Amino acid sequence: MNVTLRALAAERQSVWLDYLHRDILQNGELKRMIEEDGLSGLTSNPSIFEKAIAESDTYDTQLADLIERRDAEAVRLFEALAVEDIRAAADLFRPVWEQRGGGDGFVSLEVSPYLARDTEGTIAEARRLWAAVDRPNLMIKVPGVPEGVDAIRTLIGEGINVNVTLLFSIDAYLAVAEAHIAGLEAWRARGGDVAKVHGVASFFVSRIDTIIDKRIDDKLKSGAGDRADALKALRGKIAIANAKIAYQRYLEIIATPRWRALAEAGAQTQRLLWASTGTKDPTYSDVLYVDTLIGADTINTMPPKTLAAFADHGEVRPTLTEDVEGAREILARAEALGLDLAGATKILEDEGVDKFSEAFDGLLGAVEGKRARLLGAKLDRWGLSLPADLRPAYDEAMARAAGEGWSRRLWAKDRSLWTNADEDHWLGWLAAAQGEAVNLEALEALSGEARRYSHALLMGMGGSSLGPEVLAQSLGARQGHPQLLALDTTDPDQIGRVGAGIDPADTLFIVSSKSGSTLEPNILCARFYAEAERALGQGKAGERFVAVTDPGSDLERSAREDGFGHTFYGDPEIGGRYSVLSNFGMVPAAVLGLDVRAAFDAAGRMVRSCAASVPPKANPGVALGTALGVAAKAGRDKVTFLVSPPIAPLGAWLEQLLAESTGKRGKGLIPVAGEPVGKVGAYRPDRFFVWIRLEGEDDPDIDEAARALEEAGHPVARIVLADKQGLFQEFFRWEVAVAIAGAVIGINPFDQPDVEAAKVKARELADAYERDGALPNGHAALAEDGLAVYADPANAKALEAAARGGSVDAWLRAHFDRIGDGDYVALLPYLDRNEPHEALFRRLQGRIRDRRHAATALGFGPSFQHSTGQAYKGGPNTGVFLQITAEPAHDLPIPGRRASFGVIEAAQARGDLEVLAERGRRALRVHLGDDIEGGLERLEQAVDRALS
């Protein structure tokens, strides 16, 4: 039994421990201190829990059990650990609480420091923690910042015990003392027993001397003259003087008639608790802030080291009321000497909030790290390798993201994270990833119905088709479910090829369009609805059609009129490219027979990893997005995907997400997916590589290249999927990453201001055809051997001199000669996207890249207009574009229109080229005529010669 510690009780000062670790709960040390040393309370804070949980494995068994039973985000896992410790500590202190009539024996748990400036958030969190711990001797710690004052009044008024923390100034103390009294009065007015509601005011001490002493030292260094001795005399004195005067204010408060009325009703005072009592300056006594602050009805909460020191050599006497006038004089001299105590306490208040937030970041980051390790293969792994020239900017951006709470602001839908426009209206995908945008039972019913069909044909564009294509091509259909085909084109040869492979009488048709007014799915629907009616009979086709669209759209109306079997709704607050985890992706998934519940279970693991409570450093979406944004600003804006073949279709989905989200205002990320793997020397330092592997499906060429690129100093993000279900995790990781990259780059990642421009041009040309029966004639700059070259006046003028009016080879050579450092080349064929055509253009990509060292992209039209087209027109003017068109081998009519699919495709190609030209892009069109395969062979040869 420690006599010194117990002697404090004779002075009516309580001793609380400023420390908590499960070890002292389990090994009996805390119980011993209560029984032998007279310990009568305990405080905790984020820093204490960070050390306890992050720096030991004591909690790992419980953490593993929690995750196994029900995985949760980091903050909820932490709370489960903390609540167990707080409950156990409260139970140990319960006898003290009972013996002292509820006047002592308290254990404190702090609300999230992220909520320090959020009054309503603090109140809600305090209520929840109070209910979760469910112990009468719990105190909820609430910061004594201005925003916390109303929270304190409300909580006390509801009968919740409050420990007000982070008090540095007397004015702040007086504000919270008033809030405490007002809360008790409110509680009493409601019929509550004021004797059962308790509070303390944690007044911080040593940190004040730390900041004031530094100001003194700075003044002495700069030459204080005749004030030097006066300044020196104040070192180590201000904090104690400040505390003594605060205590005098306390004595004044409890002497007022207002307080006496509450005291007569049984209320106990809001005691001052001396916090931050560990000595920071080694030249001072290690018990300075205990010896000098002993007084009646106060508490000293000490860290273990200070507690041990005081137990060993502390002196007990009522020092708090000694030389009060001297304390006033010290504060007056400090003011006269310009030490600005008021300013210092404001700084300390802000720093206190920041430090606790930083500690909470560290704590939650550690919990998330342990969670990821315990989940193992259930969570997609990732890593990031950055070259030395990018690392400082990345670290700075990550520090900013942490300090500004980007993880939390994203989930709070804070539009100021981006451009303060309408970004907050486009974040429905956050909820969608948790299954909140779908009806699982309806999807499962559709899945059962789909088994009747051999094929399902999805008609959509952009986000409506790219996500489903990933699922269809990478995961495929389950046994007994239809094969899913997607049409996102107006190319008649491709439409005819796909149509020939299905039986309209044995096919489920999905028409997918958010707006319901997108041209391509509408005219595709018209064609295949007519084919289904021919196969099934008049009035019988509708039941085979499923609409996926936003409420109130034209498609919803026509689906109702045409008797569609089902209409599934999108969320108007989700843009198309972010819609894969809504009905736009999940309806096709259900038709394929995929387990949609398992899909959301998989996605949910990444949602929790990217949650608001996971700080940027540990947040795989925020960290990746920050890296992408920083790289783009440094000129490494060609995001090149190296993807395992079984999940390679993911690349096309990522292309749209990155390009359409970030390519605007002359900025952005230029995605490169499917480009053949090259040797290290073929790549310029404008690349950011993303290596996405499927475990057990190694591709030697890709893997060797990725490792070589990393060793060569290129930035490489490495992502490993344990199985294909990981695709659902990647959908969400990348949605977060691209949203965050937009914040770094400084754009709105949810609009697409340049997509509509090409649609308008195409519509004008198509309308001209409907009116005149012909498209406006274009003038070829050159025709040779079945190939014709077209260019707008500006591009023609730029190329004619270099080509000297010569061959197709010369025009192509002049065009490729315009490729400069940091440029990319985009091949844009308006042709059937079949395997031979894709293989040919992939070969051309490799040759252009190897010979001109430029990044190369491939986009089949018109599909790319709804994806990468945004970046090509609105992003950085670093693209060199080669459009390839042809006369369709077998054109197809469109029911109810004069224009055919071939006419629409031609109008779209011309419209797209016109917009590229209007935006000052380097663009050239090569027309293959009506011999597509021969023309492609000649084009490949011409490109080869032009590059030589």
Coordinates of N, CA and C in Angstrom, one line a residue, residues 309-485:
A309 N 6.6 7.9 -10.0 CA 7.5 8.9 -9.5 C 6.9 9.6 -8.2
F310 N 5.6 9.9 -8.3 CA 5.0 10.6 -7.2 C 4.9 9.6 -6.0
A311 N 4.6 8.4 -6.3 CA 4.5 7.4 -5.2 C 5.8 7.2 -4.5
D312 N 6.9 7.5 -5.3 CA 8.3 7.3 -4.7 C 8.7 8.5 -3.9
H313 N 8.5 9.7 -4.4 CA 9.1 10.9 -3.8 C 8.2 12.1 -3.8
G314 N 6.9 12.0 -4.0 CA 6.1 13.1 -4.0 C 5.8 13.7 -2.6
E315 N 5.5 14.9 -2.6 CA 5.2 15.6 -1.3 C 3.7 16.0 -1.3
V316 N 3.0 15.7 -0.2 CA 1.6 15.9 -0.1 C 1.3 17.1 0.9
R317 N 0.8 18.2 0.3 CA 0.3 19.3 1.1 C -0.7 20.1 0.2
P318 N -1.5 20.9 0.7 CA -2.5 21.6 -0.1 C -1.9 22.8 -0.8
T319 N -1.2 22.5 -1.9 CA -0.5 23.5 -2.6 C -1.3 24.3 -3.6
L320 N -2.5 23.8 -3.9 CA -3.3 24.5 -5.0 C -3.7 25.9 -4.6
T321 N -3.9 26.1 -3.3 CA -4.4 27.4 -2.8 C -3.2 28.2 -2.2
E322 N -2.0 27.7 -2.4 CA -0.8 28.5 -1.9 C -0.5 29.7 -2.9
D323 N -0.3 30.8 -2.3 CA 0.2 32.0 -3.1 C -0.6 32.2 -4.3
V324 N -1.9 32.3 -4.2 CA -2.8 32.6 -5.3 C -2.4 33.9 -5.9
E325 N -2.2 34.9 -5.1 CA -1.8 36.3 -5.6 C -0.6 36.2 -6.4
G326 N 0.4 35.4 -6.0 CA 1.6 35.2 -6.8 C 1.3 34.6 -8.1
A327 N 0.3 33.7 -8.2 CA -0.1 33.1 -9.5 C -0.7 34.2 -10.4
R328 N -1.5 35.1 -9.8 CA -2.0 36.2 -10.6 C -1.0 37.1 -11.1
E329 N 0.0 37.3 -10.3 CA 1.1 38.2 -10.7 C 1.9 37.6 -11.8
I330 N 2.1 36.3 -11.7 CA 2.9 35.6 -12.8 C 2.1 35.7 -14.1
L331 N 0.8 35.5 -14.1 CA 0.1 35.7 -15.4 C 0.1 37.1 -15.9
A332 N 0.1 38.1 -15.0 CA 0.1 39.5 -15.4 C 1.5 39.8 -16.0
R333 N 2.5 39.3 -15.4 CA 3.9 39.5 -16.0 C 4.0 38.9 -17.4
A334 N 3.4 37.7 -17.5 CA 3.5 37.0 -18.8 C 2.8 37.8 -19.9
E335 N 1.7 38.4 -19.5 CA 1.0 39.2 -20.5 C 1.8 40.5 -20.8
A336 N 2.4 41.1 -19.8 CA 3.2 42.3 -20.0 C 4.4 42.0 -20.9
L337 N 4.9 40.8 -20.8 CA 6.1 40.5 -21.6 C 5.8 39.9 -23.0
G338 N 4.5 39.9 -23.3 CA 4.1 39.5 -24.7 C 4.1 38.0 -24.9
L339 N 3.9 37.2 -23.9 CA 3.9 35.8 -24.1 C 2.6 35.2 -24.6
D340 N 1.6 36.1 -24.5 CA 0.3 35.8 -25.2 C -0.2 34.4 -24.8
L341 N -0.6 34.3 -23.5 CA -1.1 33.0 -23.0 C -2.4 32.6 -23.8
A342 N -3.3 33.6 -24.0 CA -4.5 33.4 -24.7 C -4.3 32.8 -26.1
G343 N -3.4 33.3 -26.8 CA -3.0 32.8 -28.1 C -2.4 31.4 -28.0
A344 N -1.6 31.2 -27.0 CA -1.0 29.9 -26.8 C -2.0 28.8 -26.5
T345 N -3.0 29.1 -25.7 CA -4.0 28.1 -25.4 C -4.9 27.8 -26.6
K346 N -5.1 28.8 -27.4 CA -5.9 28.5 -28.7 C -5.1 27.6 -29.6
I347 N -3.8 27.8 -29.7 CA -3.0 26.9 -30.5 C -3.0 25.5 -29.9
L348 N -2.9 25.4 -28.6 CA -2.9 24.1 -27.9 C -4.2 23.4 -28.1
E349 N -5.3 24.1 -28.1 CA -6.6 23.5 -28.3 C -6.6 22.9 -29.7
D350 N -6.2 23.7 -30.7 CA -6.3 23.2 -32.1 C -5.3 22.0 -32.2
E351 N -4.1 22.2 -31.7 CA -3.1 21.1 -31.8 C -3.6 19.8 -31.1
G352 N -4.3 20.0 -29.9 CA -4.8 18.9 -29.2 C -5.8 18.1 -30.0
V353 N -6.7 18.8 -30.7 CA -7.6 18.1 -31.6 C -6.9 17.4 -32.7
D354 N -5.9 18.1 -33.3 CA -5.1 17.5 -34.4 C -4.3 16.3 -33.9
K355 N -3.7 16.4 -32.8 CA -2.9 15.3 -32.3 C -3.7 14.1 -32.0
F356 N -4.9 14.3 -31.3 CA -5.7 13.1 -31.1 C -6.3 12.5 -32.4
S357 N -6.5 13.4 -33.4 CA -7.0 12.9 -34.7 C -5.8 12.1 -35.3
E358 N -4.6 12.6 -35.2 CA -3.5 11.8 -35.8 C -3.3 10.5 -35.1
A359 N -3.5 10.5 -33.8 CA -3.3 9.3 -33.0 C -4.4 8.3 -33.4
F360 N -5.6 8.9 -33.6 CA -6.8 8.0 -34.0 C -6.5 7.5 -35.4
D361 N -5.9 8.3 -36.3 CA -5.5 7.8 -37.6 C -4.6 6.6 -37.5
G362 N -3.6 6.8 -36.6 CA -2.6 5.7 -36.4 C -3.2 4.5 -35.8
L363 N -4.1 4.7 -34.9 CA -4.8 3.5 -34.3 C -5.7 2.8 -35.3
L364 N -6.5 3.5 -36.0 CA -7.4 2.9 -37.0 C -6.6 2.3 -38.2
G365 N -5.6 3.0 -38.5 CA -4.7 2.4 -39.6 C -4.1 1.1 -39.1
A366 N -3.7 1.0 -37.9 CA -3.1 -0.3 -37.3 C -4.2 -1.4 -37.3
V367 N -5.4 -1.0 -36.9 CA -6.5 -2.0 -36.8 C -6.8 -2.5 -38.2
E368 N -6.8 -1.5 -39.2 CA -7.1 -1.9 -40.6 C -6.0 -2.8 -41.1
G369 N -4.7 -2.5 -40.7 CA -3.6 -3.4 -41.2 C -3.8 -4.8 -40.6
K370 N -4.1 -4.9 -39.3 CA -4.3 -6.2 -38.7 C -5.5 -6.9 -39.4
R371 N -6.6 -6.2 -39.6 CA -7.8 -6.7 -40.3 C -7.4 -7.3 -41.6
A372 N -6.6 -6.6 -42.4 CA -6.2 -7.1 -43.7 C -5.4 -8.3 -43.6
R373 N -4.5 -8.4 -42.7 CA -3.7 -9.6 -42.5 C -4.5 -10.8 -42.1
L374 N -5.5 -10.5 -41.2 CA -6.4 -11.6 -40.7 C -7.3 -12.1 -41.8
L375 N -7.8 -11.2 -42.7 CA -8.6 -11.6 -43.8 C -7.9 -12.4 -44.8
G376 N -6.6 -12.1 -45.0 CA -5.8 -12.9 -45.9 C -6.3 -12.8 -47.3
A377 N -6.5 -14.0 -47.9 CA -6.9 -14.1 -49.3 C -8.3 -13.6 -49.6
K378 N -9.1 -13.4 -48.5 CA -10.4 -12.9 -48.7 C -10.4 -11.4 -49.2
L379 N -9.3 -10.7 -49.0 CA -9.2 -9.3 -49.4 C -8.1 -9.2 -50.4
D380 N -8.4 -8.5 -51.5 CA -7.4 -8.3 -52.6 C -6.2 -7.6 -52.0
R381 N -5.0 -8.1 -52.3 CA -3.8 -7.5 -51.8 C -3.4 -6.4 -52.8
W382 N -2.6 -5.4 -52.2 CA -2.1 -4.4 -53.1 C -0.8 -3.8 -52.5
G383 N 0.0 -3.2 -53.4 CA 1.2 -2.6 -52.9 C 1.5 -1.5 -53.9
L384 N 2.4 -0.6 -53.6 CA 2.8 0.6 -54.4 C 4.3 0.8 -54.4
S385 N 4.8 0.9 -55.6 CA 6.3 1.2 -55.7 C 6.4 2.5 -56.5
L386 N 7.0 3.5 -55.8 CA 7.1 4.8 -56.4 C 8.6 5.2 -56.6
P387 N 9.0 5.8 -57.7 CA 10.3 6.3 -57.8 C 10.6 7.5 -56.9
A388 N 11.9 7.7 -56.7 CA 12.3 8.8 -55.8 C 11.8 10.2 -56.2
D389 N 11.6 10.4 -57.5 CA 11.1 11.7 -57.9 C 9.6 12.0 -57.6
L390 N 8.8 10.9 -57.4 CA 7.4 11.0 -57.0 C 7.2 10.9 -55.5
R391 N 8.0 10.3 -54.8 CA 7.8 10.0 -53.4 C 7.5 11.2 -52.5
P392 N 8.3 12.3 -52.6 CA 8.0 13.5 -51.8 C 6.6 14.1 -52.0
A393 N 6.3 14.2 -53.3 CA 4.9 14.8 -53.6 C 3.8 13.8 -53.1
Y394 N 4.0 12.5 -53.3 CA 3.0 11.6 -52.8 C 2.9 11.7 -51.3
D395 N 4.0 11.7 -50.5 CA 4.0 11.8 -49.1 C 3.3 13.1 -48.6
E396 N 3.6 14.2 -49.4 CA 3.0 15.5 -49.0 C 1.4 15.4 -49.3
A397 N 1.1 14.8 -50.4 CA -0.4 14.7 -50.7 C -1.1 13.8 -49.7
M398 N -0.4 12.7 -49.3 CA -1.0 11.8 -48.3 C -1.2 12.5 -46.9
A399 N -0.2 13.3 -46.6 CA -0.3 14.1 -45.3 C -1.4 15.0 -45.4
R400 N -1.6 15.7 -46.5 CA -2.7 16.6 -46.7 C -4.1 15.8 -46.6
A401 N -4.1 14.7 -47.3 CA -5.3 13.9 -47.3 C -5.7 13.5 -45.8
A402 N -4.7 13.1 -45.1 CA -4.9 12.7 -43.7 C -5.4 13.9 -42.8
G403 N -4.6 15.0 -43.0 CA -4.9 16.2 -42.2 C -6.3 16.8 -42.5
E404 N -6.7 16.7 -43.8 CA -8.0 17.2 -44.2 C -9.1 16.2 -44.2
G405 N -8.8 15.0 -43.7 CA -9.8 14.0 -43.5 C -10.5 13.5 -44.8
W406 N -9.7 13.3 -45.9 CA -10.3 13.0 -47.2 C -11.2 11.7 -47.2
S407 N -10.8 10.7 -46.4 CA -11.6 9.5 -46.3 C -13.0 9.8 -45.8
R408 N -13.0 10.6 -44.7 CA -14.3 11.0 -44.1 C -15.1 11.9 -45.0
R409 N -14.4 12.8 -45.6 CA -15.1 13.8 -46.5 C -15.8 13.1 -47.7
L410 N -15.1 12.1 -48.2 CA -15.7 11.4 -49.3 C -17.0 10.8 -48.9
W411 N -17.0 10.1 -47.8 CA -18.3 9.4 -47.3 C -19.3 10.4 -46.8
A412 N -18.8 11.6 -46.4 CA -19.8 12.6 -46.0 C -20.4 13.4 -47.2
K413 N -19.9 13.0 -48.4 CA -20.4 13.7 -49.6 C -20.1 15.2 -49.6
D414 N -18.9 15.5 -49.2 CA -18.5 16.9 -49.1 C -17.9 17.3 -50.4
R415 N -18.7 18.1 -51.1 CA -18.4 18.5 -52.5 C -17.1 19.4 -52.5
S416 N -16.8 20.0 -51.4 CA -15.6 20.9 -51.4 C -14.3 20.1 -51.5
L417 N -14.4 18.8 -51.4 CA -13.3 17.9 -51.6 C -12.8 18.0 -53.1
W418 N -13.8 18.4 -54.0 CA -13.5 18.5 -55.4 C -13.6 20.0 -55.8
T419 N -14.6 20.4 -56.6 CA -14.6 21.7 -57.1 C -15.8 22.5 -56.5
N420 N -16.5 21.9 -55.5 CA -17.6 22.6 -54.9 C -18.8 22.8 -55.9
A421 N -18.9 22.0 -56.8 CA -20.0 22.1 -57.8 C -21.1 21.2 -57.3
D422 N -21.5 20.1 -58.1 CA -22.6 19.3 -57.7 C -22.1 17.9 -57.4
E423 N -20.9 17.7 -57.0 CA -20.3 16.4 -56.7 C -21.1 15.6 -55.7
D424 N -21.7 16.3 -54.7 CA -22.5 15.6 -53.7 C -23.7 14.9 -54.2
H425 N -24.1 15.3 -55.4 CA -25.3 14.6 -56.0 C -25.0 13.4 -56.8
W426 N -23.7 13.0 -56.8 CA -23.3 11.9 -57.7 C -22.5 10.8 -56.9
L427 N -22.8 10.6 -55.6 CA -22.1 9.7 -54.8 C -23.0 8.5 -54.3
G428 N -24.0 8.3 -55.1 CA -24.9 7.1 -54.7 C -24.1 5.8 -54.8
W429 N -23.0 5.7 -55.5 CA -22.3 4.5 -55.7 C -21.7 4.0 -54.3
L430 N -21.5 4.9 -53.4 CA -21.0 4.5 -52.1 C -22.0 3.6 -51.4
A431 N -23.3 3.9 -51.4 CA -24.3 3.0 -50.9 C -24.5 1.8 -51.7
A432 N -24.4 2.0 -53.1 CA -24.7 0.9 -54.0 C -23.7 -0.3 -53.7
A433 N -22.5 0.0 -53.4 CA -21.5 -1.0 -53.1 C -21.9 -1.9 -51.9
Q434 N -22.8 -1.4 -51.1 CA -23.2 -2.1 -49.9 C -24.6 -2.8 -50.2
G435 N -25.0 -2.8 -51.4 CA -26.2 -3.5 -51.8 C -27.4 -2.7 -51.6
E436 N -27.3 -1.4 -51.4 CA -28.5 -0.6 -51.1 C -29.2 -0.1 -52.3
A437 N -28.7 -0.3 -53.5 CA -29.3 0.2 -54.7 C -30.0 -1.0 -55.5
V438 N -30.1 -2.1 -54.9 CA -30.7 -3.3 -55.6 C -31.7 -4.0 -54.6
N439 N -32.6 -4.7 -55.2 CA -33.5 -5.6 -54.5 C -33.0 -7.0 -54.7
L440 N -32.4 -7.6 -53.7 CA -31.7 -8.9 -53.9 C -32.8 -10.0 -54.2
E441 N -33.9 -9.9 -53.6 CA -34.9 -10.9 -53.9 C -35.4 -10.8 -55.3
A442 N -35.6 -9.6 -55.8 CA -36.0 -9.4 -57.2 C -35.0 -9.9 -58.2
L443 N -33.7 -9.7 -57.9 CA -32.6 -10.2 -58.7 C -32.6 -11.7 -58.7
E444 N -32.8 -12.3 -57.6 CA -32.7 -13.8 -57.5 C -33.9 -14.4 -58.3
A445 N -35.1 -13.7 -58.2 CA -36.2 -14.2 -59.0 C -35.9 -14.1 -60.5
L446 N -35.3 -13.0 -60.9 CA -34.9 -12.8 -62.3 C -33.9 -13.9 -62.7
S447 N -33.0 -14.2 -61.8 CA -32.0 -15.3 -62.1 C -32.7 -16.6 -62.4
G448 N -33.7 -16.9 -61.6 CA -34.4 -18.1 -61.9 C -35.1 -18.1 -63.2
E449 N -35.7 -17.0 -63.6 CA -36.4 -16.9 -64.9 C -35.5 -17.0 -66.0
A450 N -34.3 -16.5 -65.8 CA -33.3 -16.5 -67.0 C -32.9 -17.8 -67.4
R451 N -33.0 -18.8 -66.5 CA -32.6 -20.2 -66.9 C -33.4 -20.7 -68.0
R452 N -34.5 -20.1 -68.4 CA -35.3 -20.6 -69.5 C -34.7 -20.3 -70.9
Y453 N -33.6 -19.4 -70.9 CA -33.1 -18.9 -72.1 C -31.7 -19.5 -72.4
S454 N -31.3 -19.6 -73.7 CA -30.0 -20.0 -74.0 C -29.0 -18.8 -74.1
H455 N -29.6 -17.7 -74.4 CA -28.7 -16.4 -74.5 C -29.4 -15.3 -73.9
A456 N -28.6 -14.3 -73.5 CA -29.1 -13.0 -73.1 C -28.3 -12.0 -73.8
L457 N -29.1 -11.0 -74.4 CA -28.4 -10.0 -75.2 C -28.6 -8.6 -74.5
L458 N -27.5 -8.0 -74.1 CA -27.6 -6.7 -73.4 C -27.3 -5.6 -74.4
M459 N -28.1 -4.6 -74.5 CA -27.9 -3.5 -75.4 C -27.7 -2.2 -74.5
G460 N -26.5 -1.7 -74.6 CA -26.2 -0.5 -73.8 C -24.9 0.1 -74.3
M461 N -24.5 1.2 -73.6 CA -23.3 1.9 -74.0 C -22.6 2.3 -72.7
G462 N -21.3 2.4 -72.8 CA -20.4 2.9 -71.7 C -20.6 2.1 -70.5
G463 N -21.0 2.7 -69.4 CA -21.1 2.1 -68.1 C -22.2 1.0 -68.1
S464 N -23.1 1.1 -69.0 CA -24.2 0.2 -69.0 C -23.8 -1.2 -69.6
S465 N -22.7 -1.2 -70.4 CA -22.3 -2.4 -71.0 C -20.9 -2.9 -70.6
L466 N -20.0 -2.0 -70.2 CA -18.6 -2.4 -69.9 C -18.6 -3.3 -68.6
G467 N -19.3 -2.9 -67.6 CA -19.3 -3.7 -66.4 C -19.8 -5.1 -66.6
P468 N -21.0 -5.2 -67.2 CA -21.6 -6.5 -67.6 C -20.6 -7.3 -68.5
E469 N -19.9 -6.7 -69.4 CA -19.0 -7.4 -70.2 C -17.8 -8.1 -69.4
V470 N -17.4 -7.3 -68.3 CA -16.4 -7.9 -67.5 C -16.9 -9.2 -66.8
L471 N -18.1 -9.1 -66.3 CA -18.7 -10.2 -65.6 C -18.9 -11.4 -66.6
A472 N -19.4 -11.1 -67.8 CA -19.7 -12.1 -68.7 C -18.5 -12.8 -69.3
Q473 N -17.4 -12.0 -69.5 CA -16.2 -12.6 -70.1 C -15.3 -13.2 -69.1
S474 N -15.3 -12.6 -67.9 CA -14.3 -13.1 -66.9 C -14.9 -14.1 -66.0
L475 N -16.2 -14.0 -65.6 CA -16.8 -14.9 -64.7 C -17.7 -15.9 -65.4
G476 N -18.3 -15.5 -66.5 CA -19.1 -16.4 -67.3 C -20.4 -16.8 -66.7
A477 N -21.2 -17.5 -67.4 CA -22.5 -18.0 -66.9 C -22.4 -19.2 -66.1
R478 N -23.2 -19.3 -65.0 CA -23.2 -20.6 -64.3 C -24.0 -21.6 -65.1
Q479 N -23.8 -22.9 -64.7 CA -24.5 -24.0 -65.4 C -26.0 -23.8 -65.4
G480 N -26.5 -23.9 -66.6 CA -28.0 -23.7 -66.7 C -28.5 -22.3 -67.0
H481 N -27.5 -21.4 -67.0 CA -27.9 -20.0 -67.2 C -27.5 -19.5 -68.6
P482 N -28.1 -18.5 -69.2 CA -27.8 -18.1 -70.5 C -26.4 -17.4 -70.7
Q483 N -25.8 -17.6 -71.8 CA -24.6 -16.9 -72.2 C -25.0 -15.4 -72.4
L484 N -24.3 -14.5 -71.8 CA -24.6 -13.1 -72.0 C -23.7 -12.5 -73.0
L485 N -24.3 -11.8 -74.0 CA -23.6 -11.1 -75.1 C -24.0 -9.6 -74.9

